[in-house]
Tab-separated table of C-alpha atoms in Angstrom:
chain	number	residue	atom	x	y	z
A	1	UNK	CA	12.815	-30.814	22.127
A	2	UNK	CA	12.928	-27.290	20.219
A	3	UNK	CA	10.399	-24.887	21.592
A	4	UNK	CA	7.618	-23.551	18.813
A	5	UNK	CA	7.988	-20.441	17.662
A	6	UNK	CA	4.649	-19.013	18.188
A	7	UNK	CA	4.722	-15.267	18.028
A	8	UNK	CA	7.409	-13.683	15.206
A	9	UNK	CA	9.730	-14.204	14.002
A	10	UNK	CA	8.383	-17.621	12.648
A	11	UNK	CA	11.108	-20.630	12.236
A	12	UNK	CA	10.115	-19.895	8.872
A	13	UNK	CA	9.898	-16.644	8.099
A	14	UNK	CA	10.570	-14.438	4.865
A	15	UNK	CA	11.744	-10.023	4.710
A	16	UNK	CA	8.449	-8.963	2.822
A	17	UNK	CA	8.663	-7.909	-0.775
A	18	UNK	CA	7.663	-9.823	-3.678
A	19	UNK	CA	7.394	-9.976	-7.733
A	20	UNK	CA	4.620	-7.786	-8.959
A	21	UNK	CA	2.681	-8.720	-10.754
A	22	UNK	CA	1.654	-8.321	-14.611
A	23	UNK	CA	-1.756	-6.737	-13.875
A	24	UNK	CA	0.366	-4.041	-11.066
A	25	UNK	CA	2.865	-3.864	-13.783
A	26	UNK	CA	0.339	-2.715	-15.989
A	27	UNK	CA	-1.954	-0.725	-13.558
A	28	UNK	CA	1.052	1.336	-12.196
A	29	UNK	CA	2.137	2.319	-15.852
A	30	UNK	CA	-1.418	2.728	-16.820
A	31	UNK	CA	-1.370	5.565	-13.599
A	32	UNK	CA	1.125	7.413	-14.500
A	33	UNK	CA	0.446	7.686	-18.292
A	34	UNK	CA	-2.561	9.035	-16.607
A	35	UNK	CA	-5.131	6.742	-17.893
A	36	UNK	CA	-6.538	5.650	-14.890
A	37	UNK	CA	-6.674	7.847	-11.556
A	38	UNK	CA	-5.490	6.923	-8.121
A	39	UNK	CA	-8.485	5.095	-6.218
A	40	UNK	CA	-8.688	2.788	-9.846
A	41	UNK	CA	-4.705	2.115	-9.317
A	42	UNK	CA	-5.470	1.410	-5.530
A	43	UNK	CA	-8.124	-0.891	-6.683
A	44	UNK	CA	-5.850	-3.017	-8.338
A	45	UNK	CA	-3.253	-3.002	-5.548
A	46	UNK	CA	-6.051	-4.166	-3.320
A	47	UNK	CA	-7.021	-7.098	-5.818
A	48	UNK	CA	-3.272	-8.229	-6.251
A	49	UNK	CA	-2.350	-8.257	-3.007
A	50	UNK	CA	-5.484	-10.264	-1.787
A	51	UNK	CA	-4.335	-12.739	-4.541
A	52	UNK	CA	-0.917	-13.090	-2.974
A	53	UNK	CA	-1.765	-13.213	0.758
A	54	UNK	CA	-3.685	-16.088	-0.033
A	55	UNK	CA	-0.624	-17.583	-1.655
A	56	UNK	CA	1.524	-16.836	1.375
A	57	UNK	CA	-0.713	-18.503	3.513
A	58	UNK	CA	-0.630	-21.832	1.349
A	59	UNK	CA	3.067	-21.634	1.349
A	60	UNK	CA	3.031	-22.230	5.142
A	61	UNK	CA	4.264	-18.796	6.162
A	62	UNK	CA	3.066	-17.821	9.358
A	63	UNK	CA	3.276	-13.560	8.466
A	64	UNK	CA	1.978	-12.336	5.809
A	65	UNK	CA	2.833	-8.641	3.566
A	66	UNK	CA	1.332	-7.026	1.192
A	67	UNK	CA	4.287	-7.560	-0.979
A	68	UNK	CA	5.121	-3.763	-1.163
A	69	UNK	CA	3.006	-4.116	-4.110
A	70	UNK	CA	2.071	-0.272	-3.637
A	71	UNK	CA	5.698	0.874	-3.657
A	72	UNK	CA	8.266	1.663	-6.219
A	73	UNK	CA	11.595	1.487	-3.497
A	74	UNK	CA	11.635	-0.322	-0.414
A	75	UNK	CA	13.099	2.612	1.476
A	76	UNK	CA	12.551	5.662	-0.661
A	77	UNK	CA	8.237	5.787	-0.613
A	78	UNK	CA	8.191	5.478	3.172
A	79	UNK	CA	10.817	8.446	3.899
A	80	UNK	CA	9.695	10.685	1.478
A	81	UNK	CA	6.317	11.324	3.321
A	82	UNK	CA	7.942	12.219	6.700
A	83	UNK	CA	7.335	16.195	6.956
A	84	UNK	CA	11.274	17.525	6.193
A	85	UNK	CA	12.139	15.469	3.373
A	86	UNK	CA	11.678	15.938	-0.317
A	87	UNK	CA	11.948	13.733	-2.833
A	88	UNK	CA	14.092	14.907	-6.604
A	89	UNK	CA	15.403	13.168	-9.462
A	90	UNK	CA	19.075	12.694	-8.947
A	91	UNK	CA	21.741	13.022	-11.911
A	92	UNK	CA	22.374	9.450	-11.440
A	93	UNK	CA	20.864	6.007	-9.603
A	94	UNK	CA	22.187	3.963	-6.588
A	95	UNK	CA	25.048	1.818	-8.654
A	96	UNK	CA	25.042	-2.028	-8.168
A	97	UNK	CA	27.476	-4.729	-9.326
A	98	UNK	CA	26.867	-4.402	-13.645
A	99	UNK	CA	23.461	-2.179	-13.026
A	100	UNK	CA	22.497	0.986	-11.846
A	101	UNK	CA	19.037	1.779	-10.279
A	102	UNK	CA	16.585	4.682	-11.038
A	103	UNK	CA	17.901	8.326	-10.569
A	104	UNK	CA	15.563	8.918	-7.441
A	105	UNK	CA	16.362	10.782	-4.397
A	106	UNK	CA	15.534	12.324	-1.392
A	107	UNK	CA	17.068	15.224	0.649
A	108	UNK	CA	16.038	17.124	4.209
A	109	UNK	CA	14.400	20.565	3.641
A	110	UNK	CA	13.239	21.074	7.374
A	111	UNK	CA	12.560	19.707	10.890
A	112	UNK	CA	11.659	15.874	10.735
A	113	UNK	CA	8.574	14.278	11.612
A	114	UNK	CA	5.418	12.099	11.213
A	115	UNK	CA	2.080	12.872	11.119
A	116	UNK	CA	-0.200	11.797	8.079
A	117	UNK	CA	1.197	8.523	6.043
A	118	UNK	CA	-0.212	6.822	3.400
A	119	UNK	CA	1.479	3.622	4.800
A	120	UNK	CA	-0.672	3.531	7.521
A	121	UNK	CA	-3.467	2.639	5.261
A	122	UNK	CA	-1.819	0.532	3.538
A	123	UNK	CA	-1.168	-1.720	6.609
A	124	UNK	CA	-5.092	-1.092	7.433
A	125	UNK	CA	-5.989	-2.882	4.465
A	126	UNK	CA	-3.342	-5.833	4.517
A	127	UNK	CA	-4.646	-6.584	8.639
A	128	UNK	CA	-8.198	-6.820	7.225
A	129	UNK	CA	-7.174	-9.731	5.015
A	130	UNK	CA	-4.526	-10.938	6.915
A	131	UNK	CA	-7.220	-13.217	8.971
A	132	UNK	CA	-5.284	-15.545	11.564
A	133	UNK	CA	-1.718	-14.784	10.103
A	134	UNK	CA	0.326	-12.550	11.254
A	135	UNK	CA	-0.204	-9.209	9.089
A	136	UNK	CA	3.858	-8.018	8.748
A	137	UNK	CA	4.639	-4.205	7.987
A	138	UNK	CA	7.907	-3.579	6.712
A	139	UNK	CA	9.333	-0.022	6.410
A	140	UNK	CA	13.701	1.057	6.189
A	141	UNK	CA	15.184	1.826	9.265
A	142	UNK	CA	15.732	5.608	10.660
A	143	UNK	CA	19.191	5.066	9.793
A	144	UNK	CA	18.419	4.797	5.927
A	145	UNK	CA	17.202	8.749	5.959
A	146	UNK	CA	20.954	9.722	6.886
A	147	UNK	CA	22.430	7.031	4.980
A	148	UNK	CA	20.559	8.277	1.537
A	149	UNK	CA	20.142	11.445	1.777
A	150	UNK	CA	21.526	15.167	1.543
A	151	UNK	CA	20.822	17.546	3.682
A	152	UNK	CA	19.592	21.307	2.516
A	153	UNK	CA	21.658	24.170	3.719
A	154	UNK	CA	19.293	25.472	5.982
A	155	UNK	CA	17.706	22.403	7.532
A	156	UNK	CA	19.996	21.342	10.268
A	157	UNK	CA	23.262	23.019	12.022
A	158	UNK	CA	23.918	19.570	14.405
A	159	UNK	CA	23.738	15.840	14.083
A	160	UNK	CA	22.412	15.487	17.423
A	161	UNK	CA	19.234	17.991	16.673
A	162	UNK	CA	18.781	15.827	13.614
A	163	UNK	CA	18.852	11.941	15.116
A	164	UNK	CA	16.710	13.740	17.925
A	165	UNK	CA	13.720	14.702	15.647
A	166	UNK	CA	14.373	11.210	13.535
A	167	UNK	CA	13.726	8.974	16.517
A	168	UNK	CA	10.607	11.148	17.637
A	169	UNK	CA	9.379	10.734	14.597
A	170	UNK	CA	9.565	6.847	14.003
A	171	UNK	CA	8.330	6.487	17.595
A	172	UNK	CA	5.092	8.404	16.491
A	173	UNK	CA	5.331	5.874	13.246
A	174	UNK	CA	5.776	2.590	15.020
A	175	UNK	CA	2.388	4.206	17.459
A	176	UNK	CA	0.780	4.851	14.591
A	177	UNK	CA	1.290	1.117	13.150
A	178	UNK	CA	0.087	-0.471	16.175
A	179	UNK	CA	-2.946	1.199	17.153
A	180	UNK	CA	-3.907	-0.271	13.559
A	181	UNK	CA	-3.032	-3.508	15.040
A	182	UNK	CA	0.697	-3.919	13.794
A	183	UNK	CA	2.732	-6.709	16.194
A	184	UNK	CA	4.872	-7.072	13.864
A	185	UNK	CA	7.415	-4.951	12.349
A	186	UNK	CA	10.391	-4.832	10.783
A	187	UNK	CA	13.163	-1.742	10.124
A	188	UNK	CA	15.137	-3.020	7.237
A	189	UNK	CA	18.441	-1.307	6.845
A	190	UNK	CA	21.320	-1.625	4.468
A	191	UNK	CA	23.844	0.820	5.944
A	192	UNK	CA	25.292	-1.761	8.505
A	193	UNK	CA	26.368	-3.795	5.611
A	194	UNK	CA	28.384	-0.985	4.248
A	195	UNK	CA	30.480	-0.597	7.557
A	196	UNK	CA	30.944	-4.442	7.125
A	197	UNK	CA	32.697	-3.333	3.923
A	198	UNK	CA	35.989	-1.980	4.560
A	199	UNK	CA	36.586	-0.020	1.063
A	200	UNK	CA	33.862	3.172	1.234
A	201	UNK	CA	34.138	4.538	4.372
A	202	UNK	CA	35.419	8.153	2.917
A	203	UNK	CA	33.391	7.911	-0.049
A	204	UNK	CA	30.096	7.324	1.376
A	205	UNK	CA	30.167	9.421	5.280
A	206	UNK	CA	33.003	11.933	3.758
A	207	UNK	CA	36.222	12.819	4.543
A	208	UNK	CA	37.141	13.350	8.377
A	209	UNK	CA	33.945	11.587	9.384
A	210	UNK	CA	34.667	8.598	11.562
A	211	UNK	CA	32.198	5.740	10.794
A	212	UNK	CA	32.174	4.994	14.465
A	213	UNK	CA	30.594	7.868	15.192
A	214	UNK	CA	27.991	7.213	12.467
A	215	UNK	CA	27.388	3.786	13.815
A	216	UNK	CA	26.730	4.916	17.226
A	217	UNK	CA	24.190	7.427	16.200
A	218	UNK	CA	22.713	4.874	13.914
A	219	UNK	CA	22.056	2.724	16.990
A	220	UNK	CA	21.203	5.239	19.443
A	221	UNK	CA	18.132	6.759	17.282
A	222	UNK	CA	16.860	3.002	16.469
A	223	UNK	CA	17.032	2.302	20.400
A	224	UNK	CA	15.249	5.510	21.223
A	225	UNK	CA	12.318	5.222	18.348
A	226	UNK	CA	11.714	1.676	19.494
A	227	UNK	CA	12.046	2.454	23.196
A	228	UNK	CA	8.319	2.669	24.374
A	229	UNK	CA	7.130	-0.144	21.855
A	230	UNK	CA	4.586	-1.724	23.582
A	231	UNK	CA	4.964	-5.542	25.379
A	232	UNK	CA	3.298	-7.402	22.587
A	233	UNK	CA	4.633	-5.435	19.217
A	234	UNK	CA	7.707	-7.722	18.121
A	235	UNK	CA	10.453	-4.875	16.278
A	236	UNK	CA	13.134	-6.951	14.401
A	237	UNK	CA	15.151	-5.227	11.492
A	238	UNK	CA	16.598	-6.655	8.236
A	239	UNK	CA	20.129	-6.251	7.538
A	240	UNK	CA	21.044	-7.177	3.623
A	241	UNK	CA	23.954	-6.104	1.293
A	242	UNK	CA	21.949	-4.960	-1.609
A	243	UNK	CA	19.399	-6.108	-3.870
A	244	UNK	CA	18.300	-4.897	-7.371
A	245	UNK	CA	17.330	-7.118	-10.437
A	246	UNK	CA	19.279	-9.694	-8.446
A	247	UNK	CA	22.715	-7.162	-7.951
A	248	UNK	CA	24.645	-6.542	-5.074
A	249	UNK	CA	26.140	-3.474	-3.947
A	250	UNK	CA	28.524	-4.549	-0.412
A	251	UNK	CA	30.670	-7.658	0.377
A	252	UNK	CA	32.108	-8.447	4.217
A	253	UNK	CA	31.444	-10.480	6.743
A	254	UNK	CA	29.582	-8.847	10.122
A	255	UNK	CA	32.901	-8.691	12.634
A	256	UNK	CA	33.055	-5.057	11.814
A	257	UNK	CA	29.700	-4.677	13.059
A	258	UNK	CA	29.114	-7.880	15.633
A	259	UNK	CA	28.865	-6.372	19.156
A	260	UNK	CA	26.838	-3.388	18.016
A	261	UNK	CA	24.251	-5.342	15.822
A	262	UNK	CA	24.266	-8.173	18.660
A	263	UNK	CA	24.788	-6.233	22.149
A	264	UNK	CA	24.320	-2.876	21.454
A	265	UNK	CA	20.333	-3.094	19.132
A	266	UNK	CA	17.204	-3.139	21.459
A	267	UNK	CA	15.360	-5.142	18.700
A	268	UNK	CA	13.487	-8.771	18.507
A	269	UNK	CA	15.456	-10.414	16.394
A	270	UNK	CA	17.313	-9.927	13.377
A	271	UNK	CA	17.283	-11.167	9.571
A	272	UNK	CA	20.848	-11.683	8.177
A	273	UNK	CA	22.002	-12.253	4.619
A	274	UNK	CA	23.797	-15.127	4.640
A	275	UNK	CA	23.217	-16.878	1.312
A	276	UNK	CA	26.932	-16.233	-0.381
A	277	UNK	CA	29.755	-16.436	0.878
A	278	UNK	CA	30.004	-12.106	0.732
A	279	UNK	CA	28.377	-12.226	3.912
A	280	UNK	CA	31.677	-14.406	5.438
A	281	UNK	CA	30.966	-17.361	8.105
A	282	UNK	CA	28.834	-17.561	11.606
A	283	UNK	CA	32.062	-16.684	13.738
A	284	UNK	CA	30.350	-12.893	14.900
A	285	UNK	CA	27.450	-14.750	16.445
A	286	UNK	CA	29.482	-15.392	19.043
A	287	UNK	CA	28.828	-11.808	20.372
A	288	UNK	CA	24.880	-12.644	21.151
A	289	UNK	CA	24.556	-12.370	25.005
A	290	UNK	CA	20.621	-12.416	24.921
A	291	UNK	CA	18.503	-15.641	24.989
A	292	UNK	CA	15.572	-13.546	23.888
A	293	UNK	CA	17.483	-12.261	20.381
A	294	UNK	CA	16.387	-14.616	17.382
A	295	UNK	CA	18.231	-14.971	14.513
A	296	UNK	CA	17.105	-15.056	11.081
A	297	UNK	CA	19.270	-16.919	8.624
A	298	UNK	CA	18.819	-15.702	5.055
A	299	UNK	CA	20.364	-19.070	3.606
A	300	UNK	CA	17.845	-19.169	0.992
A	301	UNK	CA	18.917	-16.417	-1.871
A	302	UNK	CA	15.929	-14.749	-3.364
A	303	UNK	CA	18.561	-14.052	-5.917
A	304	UNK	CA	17.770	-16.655	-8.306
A	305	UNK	CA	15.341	-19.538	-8.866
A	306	UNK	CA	17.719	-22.420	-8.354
A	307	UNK	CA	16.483	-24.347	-5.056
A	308	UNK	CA	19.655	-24.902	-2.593
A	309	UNK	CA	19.940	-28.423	-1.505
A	310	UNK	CA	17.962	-28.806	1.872
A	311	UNK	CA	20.656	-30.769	3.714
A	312	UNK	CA	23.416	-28.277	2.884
A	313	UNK	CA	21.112	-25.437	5.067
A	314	UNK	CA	20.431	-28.057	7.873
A	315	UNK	CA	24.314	-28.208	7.849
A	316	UNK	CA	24.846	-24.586	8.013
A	317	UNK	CA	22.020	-24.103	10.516
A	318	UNK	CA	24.150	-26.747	12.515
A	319	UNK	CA	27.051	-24.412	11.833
A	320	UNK	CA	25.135	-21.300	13.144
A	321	UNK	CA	24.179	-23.174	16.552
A	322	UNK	CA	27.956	-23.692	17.309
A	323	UNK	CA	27.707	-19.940	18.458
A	324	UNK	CA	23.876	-19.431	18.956
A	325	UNK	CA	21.319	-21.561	20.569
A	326	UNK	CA	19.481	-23.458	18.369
A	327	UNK	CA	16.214	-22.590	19.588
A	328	UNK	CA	16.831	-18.413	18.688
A	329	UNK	CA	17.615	-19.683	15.139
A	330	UNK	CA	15.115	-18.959	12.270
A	331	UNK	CA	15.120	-19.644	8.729
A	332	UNK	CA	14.133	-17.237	5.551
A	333	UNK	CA	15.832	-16.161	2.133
A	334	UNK	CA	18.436	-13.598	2.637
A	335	UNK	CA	16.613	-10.601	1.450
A	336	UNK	CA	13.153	-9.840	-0.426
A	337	UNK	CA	12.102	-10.718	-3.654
A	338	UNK	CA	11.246	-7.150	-5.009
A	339	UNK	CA	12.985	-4.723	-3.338
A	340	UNK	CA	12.533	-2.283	-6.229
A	341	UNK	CA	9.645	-2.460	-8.332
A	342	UNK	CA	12.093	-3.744	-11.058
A	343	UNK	CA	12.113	-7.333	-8.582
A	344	UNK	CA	14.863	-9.654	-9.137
A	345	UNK	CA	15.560	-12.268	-12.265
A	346	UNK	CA	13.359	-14.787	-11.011
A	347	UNK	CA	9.904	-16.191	-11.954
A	348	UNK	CA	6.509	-16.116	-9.522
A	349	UNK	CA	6.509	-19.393	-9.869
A	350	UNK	CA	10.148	-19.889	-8.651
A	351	UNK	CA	9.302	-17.338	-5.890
A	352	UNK	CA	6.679	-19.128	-4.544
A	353	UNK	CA	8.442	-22.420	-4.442
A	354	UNK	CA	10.988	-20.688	-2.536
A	355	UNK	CA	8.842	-19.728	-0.145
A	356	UNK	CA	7.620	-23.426	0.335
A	357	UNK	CA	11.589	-24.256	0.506
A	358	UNK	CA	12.015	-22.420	3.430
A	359	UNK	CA	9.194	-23.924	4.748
A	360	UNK	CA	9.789	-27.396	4.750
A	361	UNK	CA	13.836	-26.640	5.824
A	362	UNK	CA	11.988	-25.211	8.773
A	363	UNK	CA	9.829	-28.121	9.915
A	364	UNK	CA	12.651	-30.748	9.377
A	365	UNK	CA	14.479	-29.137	11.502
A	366	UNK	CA	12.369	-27.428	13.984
A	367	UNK	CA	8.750	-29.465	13.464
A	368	UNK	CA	5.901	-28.225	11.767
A	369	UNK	CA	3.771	-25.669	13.790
């Protein structure tokens, strides 16, 4: 008999962000035409994402977000509120596969650190209505502040002094979330799928830099900001290969990757795309050594509305537990639904049903909570 998951992640579980909706559409443009002033904009936020808790919580899912409903980027609005970063318009966006995202960036003017976040309220809010669900806070991984940003001439002479003050900072952050009553909370990072990729090394750490140098820093500061987490706050992080108006950015399997993502992270569990075949077979599970590591498979594509065949994920869940036990195996689509304001080409309605897909995978195979 397969043991319950009771505490995250769920058996069916899902990364966070979701479609905005029409009336945050319209609120958020409303804002910055400047017809209506912040605490009216927050207003609406609250409304909105009352209205699609609820819906989580009839689609079955044990944790609950607030959708990033109050964010523009799913990386970019969290980092650029740490003390030592700015945020600029670039010359050009992030480019995906036939699209190209907003020019927005962010670079390092001076020493790194956390003290006063908006974010913090906005988790505040989404535990007050998160009754008995889990209330899930999702913010990018300390890698993603190297991995998108430049760094001003005068900010800092080492690496080491840098990764240092990153990892003191998120430790502060991940404090911060749980004396608010966070247990759950996820680091979502794209950067490991771009040393899956074997064609950008040069192009996106430079020439001369060895990405296994990179990769062991990356690793390092995530083990030392999530060090002194406490017993019962569950860290897992989110590992995806781009997502914008349903684009992709990365393609390659996770060998590249597989003993530092599996051996090497001091997370809870991790949520792998693995709805296309971009993200190449099950083979690097083989590196998990820890019965306590679950495994989220992202076999669901948030992509696109179609619904996959629920016997063809059973069979690839079967697949997975050739390397992994089955009972460290979860189930969610491979990557938000909104991970830009923009969200993916997709209805709510398909969304939701989604969602409910996952759900129902989940208790065939697992059982129903």
């Amino acid at each position: 008999m397969s043991i319950t998951s009771t505490k995250p992640p769920f058996r069916a579980d899902h990364v966070g962000s979701l479609l905005r909706t029409e009336p945050i559409k319209d609120a958020r443009e409303r804002f910055e035409n400047g017809d209506i002033d912040k605490q009216a904009l927050r207003d609406i936020e609250d409304q909105e994402i009352t209205k699609i808790v609820e819906k989580q919580k009839e689609a079955g899912i044990p944790a609950v977000t607030d959708g990033e409903f109050r964010r523009g980027w799913w990386h970019y609005d969290f980092l650029a509120e740490l003390d030592g970063v700015e945020e600029y318009e670039a010359e050009s966006g992030i480019p995906f596969k036939g699209v190209e995202t907003k020019a927005r960036a962010i670079r390092i003017v001076g020493n790194i650190d956390f003290n006063e976040h908006s974010m913090i309220d906005d988790f505040r809010f989404l535990k007050s209505i998160a009754g008995d669900h889990e209330a899930k806070m999702t913010i990018p991984s300390p890698s993603m502040l190297h991995f998108r940003t430049e760094f001003a001439e005068s900010a800092y002479e080492d690496l080491a002094s840098f990764f240092h003050d990153l990892a003191q900072a998120y430790k502060k952050a991940i404090q911060a979330f749980y004396d608010e009553g966070c247990r759950y909370l996820q680091l979502d990072d794209t950067s490991w799928s771009h040393f899956c990729s074997e064609n950008h090394d040069a192009e996106i750490f430079g020439e001369g830099v060895d990405p296994e140098d990179i990769k062991s820093w990356y690793a390092k500061t995530i083990n030392d900001a999530i060090a002194d987490r406490p017993d019962d706050m569950t860290i897992t992080m989110h590992i995806c290969r781009g997502n914008f108006r349903s684009a992709w950015i990365e393609s390659g399997g996770y060998e590249r990757v597989a003993e530092t993502i599996f051996q090497k992270l001091n997370v809870d569990g991790l949520f792998l795309e693995y709805d296309t075949d971009r993200a190449g077979g099950f083979e690097p599970l083989r590196f998990v050594n820890r019965s306590d590591l679950y495994i989220v498979l992202g076999l669901v594509t948030s992509k696109f509305g179609e619904l996959e065949d629920p016997e063809d994920v059973k069979k690839r869940i079967d697949e997975a537990a050739e390397y992994v036990n089955r009972d460290q195996l979860c189930l969610s689509p491979q990557c938000g639904f909104a991970s830009t304001e923009e969200g993916n080409i997709l209805s709510e309605e398909e969304q939701w049903e989604k969602l409910r897909h996952v759900k129902r995978i989940a208790d065939d195979v697992w059982g129903s909570k």
